[in-house]
Amino acid sequence: MAVRFPLRPPDIYRLGGGRHISAEVGVHSDVIRIVARLDEQAAAISDVLCTAAQDDAPELPRDDTMRELMRAAMRDQLQTIFRALLQDIDATQIVVPPTHTEYARALARQDIPIKAMLRAHRLGQRRLGEVVVAELQAAGLAPESQVAVIETLTRTLSKYVDVLSQQALAAYQGEHRLRLAARRIAGEAQIREVLDGAKVVDTEAVSLAIGYPLAWEHLALVVWYPSVDAAHDRLASRWDFVRALAVVAESTASPLLVDTDRTASWVWLPYHRVPGNAVGNIREFVRLRTHAPNLAIGLMGCGVEGFRRSHRQAQRARTAAGQGIGQSNVVVAATDAGIVSAALLDADVEETRGWVADVLGPLASDTDDDARLREVLRNYLNFGRPYRVAEELRLRLETVKSDLQRAVARRGRPIDDKRNVEVALLACQRYGAAVLRPPLD
């Protein structure tokens, strides 16, 4: 049986948000009678509204637990509204029932789009209006009374529904923020584990968890501001800056960003294949922006090892260039003159070997033929003309041209990343067999 509340004398009855309404006694009596009848049918009405909402919003979950929670939330919401009307409680004073906020949080935990919840709320409000009209017609009110009653109920019901919907929305958004924060923290922990290298990485599983393709090619960056004051109020825009930079650098997919503190972030740009002039495009992008953060750029790396290696190189480039105190719009790359020695050639030999293999492919093999091709290619990148290479190495011009074609074919891709190839060839010249692949038997 529906709960009954004592009603005030109907000569001046306060209804909906504390607004005094002076009207005929009959209109107020009809309003109270209709609301009381709706209160008695709250459970049945909630079933109707829930069915309609799920039909109109197919994204809403269909499992038994969520269906039951939705019905309980709708029923409790309707009873809250109806009884607030009967008790003349101000719309700003009503509190959303726990089941309603719990359903909103449950939707957020299941990553149901917020637009689905809002669409369900709008549909529920519209269907509730239809139920009210049907109840008025069933009550047999005179036409003139129906108009006054429906105007009063529509106005006040709308206020109550809006208040409850806003509270449910706040519950959804709060839960969503918590989930995003939890995912970010968990993702950053996994990224640090990958960088640490102490555990074997399940590339596919970790890629799925952090939303970044670890098996691809990577270009790592360190993004930082010279001071906390310079970084103030720019944390929110740092993501926008990195996303725009990724587009300019022709990244194949979305970048990965980890905030290390208020002034600095680690960034990785993923690629299906090694890009042509990513570093040059990044430099130009930063140059054209006022108060852009500083950037240190590693070398391109492949797979999990390349992910780690490029990051270490970016960190070394930042260290070698200094921290940029008091400066902005600074861009340093591991291939820059004066940086390359600290960033790569003074790194441990194993790391250098892995990077050389990434850049040169089979051309990094320790064979006499590959050594000859590397020498021809290194001179060509230095002089820029085949005939100059022929003069320097005392070879026939046709031989030089043939060797250049063979070197590119041996590498497996065009020389779009000239600076990386130059540095890799320099590493081969300096370290010799220590950074080369053993020959295949």
Coordinates of C-alpha atoms in Angstrom, one line a residue:
M1 CA 0.0 0.0 0.0
A2 CA 1.2 3.5 -0.8
V3 CA 2.4 5.7 2.0
R4 CA 0.0 8.6 2.8
F5 CA 1.3 11.9 4.0
P6 CA -0.8 14.6 5.7
L7 CA -1.9 17.3 3.3
R8 CA -2.1 21.0 4.1
P9 CA -5.3 22.9 3.8
P10 CA -6.0 23.4 0.1
D11 CA -6.9 27.1 0.1
I12 CA -3.3 28.1 -0.4
Y13 CA -1.2 25.0 -1.3
R14 CA 2.5 25.1 -1.8
L15 CA 3.5 22.8 -4.7
G16 CA 6.8 22.3 -6.5
G17 CA 9.8 24.3 -5.4
G18 CA 8.1 26.3 -2.6
R19 CA 6.1 28.3 -5.0
H20 CA 2.7 29.5 -3.5
I21 CA -0.2 28.8 -5.9
S22 CA -3.6 30.3 -5.2
A23 CA -6.2 28.4 -7.2
E24 CA -9.4 26.7 -6.8
V25 CA -9.7 24.0 -4.2
G26 CA -10.7 21.5 -6.7
V27 CA -7.6 21.8 -8.8
H28 CA -5.3 21.2 -5.8
S29 CA -7.4 18.2 -4.8
D30 CA -7.2 16.8 -8.2
V31 CA -3.4 17.2 -8.2
I32 CA -3.0 15.5 -4.9
R33 CA -5.4 12.7 -6.0
I34 CA -3.5 12.1 -9.3
V35 CA -0.1 12.1 -7.6
A36 CA -1.3 9.7 -4.9
R37 CA -2.6 7.3 -7.6
L38 CA 0.8 7.5 -9.4
D39 CA 2.6 6.8 -6.2
E40 CA 0.6 3.6 -5.7
Q41 CA 1.6 2.5 -9.2
A42 CA 5.3 3.5 -9.0
A43 CA 6.6 -0.1 -9.4
A44 CA 4.4 -0.8 -12.5
I45 CA 5.3 2.6 -14.0
S46 CA 9.0 2.0 -13.4
D47 CA 8.8 -1.3 -15.4
V48 CA 7.2 0.5 -18.3
L49 CA 9.8 3.3 -18.3
C50 CA 12.7 0.8 -18.0
T51 CA 11.5 -1.3 -20.9
A52 CA 11.1 1.9 -23.0
A53 CA 14.6 3.1 -22.0
Q54 CA 16.3 -0.2 -23.0
D55 CA 14.5 -0.2 -26.3
D56 CA 15.6 3.3 -27.1
A57 CA 19.1 3.0 -25.7
P58 CA 20.5 -0.4 -26.8
E59 CA 23.9 0.4 -25.2
L60 CA 22.3 -0.1 -21.8
P61 CA 23.4 -3.4 -20.2
R62 CA 20.9 -6.3 -20.4
D63 CA 22.2 -8.7 -17.7
D64 CA 19.9 -9.6 -14.9
T65 CA 21.8 -7.7 -12.2
M66 CA 21.8 -4.4 -14.1
R67 CA 18.1 -4.9 -15.2
E68 CA 17.1 -5.3 -11.6
L69 CA 19.2 -2.4 -10.4
M70 CA 17.7 -0.2 -13.2
R71 CA 14.2 -1.1 -12.1
A72 CA 14.9 -0.5 -8.4
A73 CA 16.5 2.9 -9.4
M74 CA 13.6 3.9 -11.5
R75 CA 11.0 2.8 -8.9
D76 CA 12.8 4.7 -6.1
Q77 CA 13.2 7.7 -8.2
L78 CA 9.5 7.9 -9.0
Q79 CA 8.6 7.3 -5.4
T80 CA 11.0 10.1 -4.4
I81 CA 9.4 12.5 -6.9
F82 CA 5.8 11.6 -6.0
R83 CA 6.2 11.8 -2.3
A84 CA 8.2 15.0 -2.6
L85 CA 5.2 16.4 -4.4
L86 CA 2.8 15.2 -1.8
Q87 CA 4.9 16.6 1.0
D88 CA 5.6 19.8 -0.8
I89 CA 9.4 19.5 -0.6
D90 CA 11.4 22.1 -2.4
A91 CA 12.9 20.6 -5.6
T92 CA 16.4 21.7 -4.5
Q93 CA 16.1 19.8 -1.3
I94 CA 15.3 16.4 -2.6
V95 CA 18.1 13.8 -2.5
V96 CA 18.5 11.2 -5.2
P97 CA 17.9 7.7 -3.9
P98 CA 21.0 5.5 -3.4
T99 CA 19.8 3.0 -6.1
H100 CA 19.7 5.7 -8.7
T101 CA 23.3 6.9 -8.1
E102 CA 24.5 3.3 -7.8
Y103 CA 23.0 2.5 -11.2
A104 CA 24.7 5.6 -12.7
R105 CA 28.0 4.5 -11.2
A106 CA 27.5 0.9 -12.4
L107 CA 27.0 2.3 -16.0
A108 CA 30.3 4.2 -15.6
R109 CA 32.1 1.1 -14.3
Q110 CA 31.0 -0.8 -17.4
D111 CA 32.0 2.0 -19.7
I112 CA 28.5 2.6 -21.0
P113 CA 28.5 5.9 -22.9
I114 CA 27.1 8.8 -20.9
K115 CA 24.9 9.7 -23.9
A116 CA 23.1 6.4 -23.5
M117 CA 22.2 7.3 -19.8
L118 CA 21.2 10.8 -20.7
R119 CA 19.0 9.5 -23.6
A120 CA 17.3 7.1 -21.2
H121 CA 16.7 9.9 -18.8
R122 CA 15.1 12.0 -21.5
L123 CA 12.9 9.2 -22.7
G124 CA 11.9 8.4 -19.1
Q125 CA 10.8 12.0 -18.6
R126 CA 8.8 11.9 -21.8
R127 CA 7.1 8.6 -21.0
L128 CA 6.3 9.8 -17.5
G129 CA 4.5 12.7 -19.0
E130 CA 2.5 10.3 -21.1
V131 CA 1.6 8.2 -18.0
V132 CA 0.4 11.4 -16.2
V133 CA -1.8 12.3 -19.1
A134 CA -3.2 8.8 -19.2
E135 CA -4.0 8.9 -15.5
L136 CA -5.7 12.3 -15.9
Q137 CA -7.9 10.9 -18.6
A138 CA -8.7 7.8 -16.5
A139 CA -9.6 10.0 -13.6
G140 CA -12.5 11.5 -15.5
L141 CA -11.7 15.1 -14.8
A142 CA -13.5 17.9 -16.5
P143 CA -11.6 19.3 -19.5
E144 CA -11.0 22.7 -17.8
S145 CA -9.6 21.0 -14.7
Q146 CA -7.4 18.7 -16.8
V147 CA -5.6 21.7 -18.3
A148 CA -4.8 23.3 -15.0
V149 CA -3.7 20.0 -13.4
I150 CA -1.5 19.0 -16.3
E151 CA 0.3 22.3 -16.4
T152 CA 1.0 22.2 -12.7
L153 CA 2.2 18.6 -12.8
T154 CA 4.3 19.0 -15.9
R155 CA 6.1 22.0 -14.5
T156 CA 6.8 20.5 -11.1
L157 CA 7.6 17.0 -12.3
S158 CA 10.2 18.5 -14.7
K159 CA 11.9 20.3 -11.9
Y160 CA 12.2 17.2 -9.8
V161 CA 13.4 15.0 -12.7
D162 CA 16.0 17.6 -13.6
V163 CA 17.4 17.7 -10.1
L164 CA 17.6 13.9 -9.8
S165 CA 19.1 13.6 -13.3
Q166 CA 21.8 16.1 -12.5
Q167 CA 22.7 14.2 -9.3
A168 CA 22.8 10.9 -11.2
L169 CA 25.0 12.6 -13.9
A170 CA 27.4 13.8 -11.2
A171 CA 27.6 10.3 -9.8
Y172 CA 28.4 8.9 -13.2
Q173 CA 31.1 11.5 -13.9
G174 CA 32.6 11.0 -10.5
E175 CA 32.9 7.3 -11.0
H176 CA 34.2 7.8 -14.6
R177 CA 36.9 10.1 -13.3
L178 CA 37.9 7.6 -10.7
R179 CA 38.1 4.8 -13.3
L180 CA 40.2 6.9 -15.6
A181 CA 42.6 7.8 -12.8
A182 CA 42.8 4.1 -11.8
R183 CA 43.5 3.1 -15.4
R184 CA 46.1 5.8 -15.8
I185 CA 47.9 4.8 -12.6
A186 CA 47.7 1.1 -13.6
G187 CA 48.9 1.9 -17.1
E188 CA 51.8 4.0 -15.9
A189 CA 52.8 1.2 -13.6
Q190 CA 52.9 -1.2 -16.5
I191 CA 54.8 1.2 -18.7
R192 CA 57.4 1.6 -15.9
E193 CA 57.7 -2.2 -15.7
V194 CA 58.3 -2.4 -19.4
L195 CA 61.0 0.3 -19.1
D196 CA 62.6 -1.5 -16.2
G197 CA 63.1 -4.6 -18.2
A198 CA 63.1 -6.9 -15.2
K199 CA 60.2 -9.0 -16.4
V200 CA 59.4 -10.7 -19.7
V201 CA 56.8 -8.6 -21.5
D202 CA 53.6 -10.1 -23.0
T203 CA 53.7 -7.6 -25.8
E204 CA 50.1 -8.2 -27.0
A205 CA 48.6 -8.1 -23.5
V206 CA 50.5 -5.0 -22.3
S207 CA 49.7 -3.2 -25.6
L208 CA 46.0 -3.9 -25.0
A209 CA 46.2 -2.7 -21.4
I210 CA 48.0 0.5 -22.1
G211 CA 46.3 1.2 -25.4
Y212 CA 49.6 1.5 -27.3
P213 CA 51.2 -0.9 -29.9
L214 CA 54.5 -2.0 -28.4
A215 CA 55.3 -4.2 -31.4
W216 CA 55.6 -1.2 -33.8
E217 CA 58.3 1.4 -34.4
H218 CA 58.7 4.1 -31.7
L219 CA 60.0 7.6 -31.4
A220 CA 60.4 8.6 -27.8
L221 CA 60.4 12.2 -26.5
V222 CA 60.9 13.9 -23.2
V223 CA 58.6 17.0 -22.9
W224 CA 59.4 19.4 -20.2
Y225 CA 59.0 23.0 -19.0
P226 CA 62.1 24.8 -17.6
S227 CA 60.4 25.4 -14.3
V228 CA 57.3 24.7 -12.3
D229 CA 56.1 28.3 -12.8
A230 CA 56.4 27.9 -16.6
A231 CA 54.4 24.7 -16.4
H232 CA 51.7 26.2 -14.2
D233 CA 48.2 25.8 -15.7
R234 CA 49.6 24.0 -18.7
L235 CA 49.0 20.4 -17.6
A236 CA 45.6 20.4 -19.2
S237 CA 46.9 21.6 -22.5
R238 CA 50.0 19.3 -22.6
W239 CA 47.9 16.4 -24.0
D240 CA 46.5 18.8 -26.7
F241 CA 50.1 19.8 -27.6
V242 CA 51.3 16.2 -27.8
R243 CA 48.3 15.1 -29.9
A244 CA 48.9 18.0 -32.4
L245 CA 52.6 17.2 -32.5
A246 CA 51.8 13.5 -33.2
V247 CA 49.8 14.6 -36.3
V248 CA 52.6 16.8 -37.6
A249 CA 55.1 14.0 -37.0
E250 CA 52.9 11.7 -39.0
S251 CA 52.4 9.2 -36.2
T252 CA 50.4 6.2 -37.3
A253 CA 48.3 5.9 -34.1
S254 CA 47.7 7.9 -30.9
P255 CA 50.7 8.8 -28.8
L256 CA 51.4 7.5 -25.4
L257 CA 52.0 10.0 -22.6
V258 CA 53.1 9.6 -19.0
D259 CA 53.3 12.7 -16.7
T260 CA 56.4 12.2 -14.5
D261 CA 55.8 15.5 -12.5
R262 CA 54.3 18.9 -12.9
T263 CA 57.0 20.0 -15.4
A264 CA 57.8 16.9 -17.5
S265 CA 56.2 14.1 -19.4
W266 CA 57.4 11.0 -21.3
V267 CA 56.0 10.6 -24.8
W268 CA 56.1 7.8 -27.4
L269 CA 55.0 8.2 -31.0
P270 CA 54.1 4.9 -32.7
Y271 CA 54.7 4.1 -36.4
H272 CA 53.9 1.2 -38.7
R273 CA 57.1 2.0 -40.6
V274 CA 60.0 4.5 -40.0
P275 CA 58.9 8.0 -41.0
G276 CA 60.9 10.3 -43.3
N277 CA 61.5 13.6 -41.5
A278 CA 59.7 13.3 -38.2
V279 CA 62.4 15.2 -36.2
G280 CA 62.4 18.1 -38.7
N281 CA 58.6 18.3 -38.6
I282 CA 58.7 18.4 -34.8
R283 CA 61.3 21.2 -34.8
E284 CA 59.2 23.3 -37.1
F285 CA 56.1 22.6 -35.1
V286 CA 57.7 23.8 -31.9
R287 CA 59.4 26.8 -33.5
L288 CA 56.0 28.2 -34.6
R289 CA 54.5 28.1 -31.1
T290 CA 55.0 30.6 -28.4
H291 CA 55.8 29.2 -24.9
A292 CA 55.9 25.6 -26.2
P293 CA 57.6 23.1 -23.9
N294 CA 61.1 21.9 -24.5
L295 CA 61.6 18.5 -26.3
A296 CA 64.3 15.9 -26.3
I297 CA 64.0 13.3 -29.0
G298 CA 65.4 9.8 -29.0
L299 CA 66.2 7.6 -32.0
M300 CA 63.6 5.4 -33.8
G301 CA 63.4 1.9 -32.2
C302 CA 61.4 -1.2 -32.9
G303 CA 59.4 -3.4 -30.6
V304 CA 59.8 -3.5 -26.8
E305 CA 63.5 -3.1 -26.9
G306 CA 63.2 -0.1 -29.2
F307 CA 60.6 1.4 -26.9
R308 CA 63.0 1.3 -24.0
R309 CA 66.0 2.3 -26.0
S310 CA 64.5 5.3 -27.7
H311 CA 63.3 6.5 -24.3
R312 CA 66.8 6.2 -22.8
Q313 CA 68.2 8.1 -25.7
A314 CA 65.7 10.9 -25.3
Q315 CA 66.7 11.1 -21.6
R316 CA 70.4 11.2 -22.5
A317 CA 69.7 13.9 -25.1
R318 CA 68.0 16.0 -22.5
T319 CA 70.8 15.5 -20.1
A320 CA 73.5 16.2 -22.7
A321 CA 71.8 19.4 -23.7
G322 CA 71.3 20.6 -20.1
Q323 CA 68.0 21.1 -18.4
G324 CA 67.2 24.2 -20.4
I325 CA 66.7 26.3 -17.2
G326 CA 65.1 29.6 -18.1
Q327 CA 64.6 28.6 -21.7
S328 CA 61.6 27.5 -23.7
N329 CA 61.0 26.1 -27.2
V330 CA 64.2 24.1 -27.0
V331 CA 64.4 21.0 -29.2
V332 CA 67.3 18.5 -29.0
A333 CA 67.6 15.2 -30.7
A334 CA 69.9 12.2 -30.1
T335 CA 71.2 12.7 -33.7
D336 CA 72.2 16.4 -33.1
A337 CA 75.9 17.3 -33.4
G338 CA 77.3 17.4 -29.9
I339 CA 74.4 15.3 -28.6
V340 CA 74.9 12.1 -30.5
S341 CA 78.0 11.0 -28.6
A342 CA 76.4 11.2 -25.2
A343 CA 73.0 9.9 -26.4
L344 CA 74.2 6.9 -28.4
L345 CA 77.9 6.3 -28.9
D346 CA 78.7 6.6 -25.2
A347 CA 75.8 4.3 -24.3
D348 CA 76.5 0.6 -23.6
V349 CA 77.5 -1.4 -26.6
E350 CA 74.5 -3.8 -26.4
E351 CA 72.1 -0.9 -26.6
T352 CA 74.0 0.5 -29.6
R353 CA 74.0 -2.9 -31.3
G354 CA 70.2 -3.1 -31.0
W355 CA 69.7 0.3 -32.4
V356 CA 72.1 -0.2 -35.3
A357 CA 70.2 -3.4 -36.2
D358 CA 66.9 -1.5 -36.1
V359 CA 68.3 1.2 -38.5
L360 CA 70.4 -0.9 -40.9
G361 CA 68.6 -4.2 -40.8
P362 CA 70.7 -7.0 -42.6
L363 CA 73.2 -4.3 -43.7
A364 CA 74.5 -4.4 -40.1
S365 CA 75.8 -7.9 -40.6
D366 CA 79.5 -8.6 -39.9
T367 CA 80.5 -9.7 -43.4
D368 CA 83.0 -8.3 -45.9
D369 CA 80.4 -7.6 -48.5
D370 CA 78.2 -5.7 -46.0
A371 CA 81.2 -3.8 -44.8
R372 CA 81.9 -2.7 -48.3
L373 CA 78.3 -1.6 -48.9
R374 CA 78.3 0.3 -45.6
E375 CA 81.4 2.2 -46.6
V376 CA 80.0 3.2 -50.0
L377 CA 76.7 4.3 -48.4
R378 CA 78.5 6.3 -45.6
N379 CA 80.6 8.2 -48.1
Y380 CA 77.6 8.8 -50.4
L381 CA 75.6 10.3 -47.4
N382 CA 78.6 12.5 -46.7
F383 CA 79.4 13.7 -50.2
G384 CA 75.9 13.4 -51.8
R385 CA 77.2 12.5 -55.3
P386 CA 78.2 9.1 -56.6
Y387 CA 81.1 10.4 -58.6
R388 CA 82.6 11.9 -55.4
V389 CA 82.3 8.5 -53.7
A390 CA 84.0 6.9 -56.7
E391 CA 86.9 9.5 -56.5
E392 CA 87.2 9.0 -52.7
L393 CA 87.2 5.2 -52.8
R394 CA 88.9 4.9 -56.2
L395 CA 86.1 2.9 -57.6
R396 CA 84.3 2.9 -60.9
L397 CA 81.2 5.1 -61.0
E398 CA 79.1 2.2 -62.2
T399 CA 80.3 0.1 -59.3
V400 CA 79.4 2.8 -56.8
K401 CA 75.9 3.1 -58.2
S402 CA 75.4 -0.6 -58.1
D403 CA 76.7 -0.8 -54.5
L404 CA 74.3 2.0 -53.4
Q405 CA 71.4 0.1 -54.9
R406 CA 72.5 -3.1 -53.2
A407 CA 73.0 -1.3 -49.8
V408 CA 69.4 0.1 -49.9
A409 CA 68.0 -3.3 -50.9
R410 CA 70.1 -5.0 -48.2
R411 CA 68.7 -2.5 -45.6
G412 CA 65.2 -3.3 -46.7
R413 CA 63.8 0.3 -47.0
P414 CA 64.6 3.7 -48.6
I415 CA 67.0 6.1 -46.9
D416 CA 64.2 8.4 -45.7
D417 CA 65.8 8.8 -42.2
K418 CA 69.2 10.0 -43.4
R419 CA 70.4 11.2 -40.1
N420 CA 69.7 7.9 -38.3
V421 CA 71.5 6.0 -41.0
E422 CA 74.5 8.3 -40.8
V423 CA 74.7 7.8 -37.1
A424 CA 74.3 4.0 -37.3
L425 CA 77.0 3.8 -40.0
L426 CA 79.3 5.9 -37.7
A427 CA 78.6 3.5 -34.8
C428 CA 79.6 0.6 -37.1
Q429 CA 82.8 2.4 -38.0
R430 CA 83.7 3.2 -34.4
Y431 CA 82.8 -0.1 -32.7
G432 CA 83.1 -2.6 -35.6
A433 CA 82.1 -6.2 -34.8
A434 CA 80.9 -5.3 -31.3
V435 CA 77.7 -3.7 -32.8
L436 CA 77.4 -5.9 -35.8
R437 CA 75.3 -9.0 -36.3
P438 CA 77.3 -12.2 -36.6
P439 CA 77.3 -13.6 -40.1
L440 CA 74.9 -16.4 -40.8
D441 CA 76.5 -19.8 -41.3

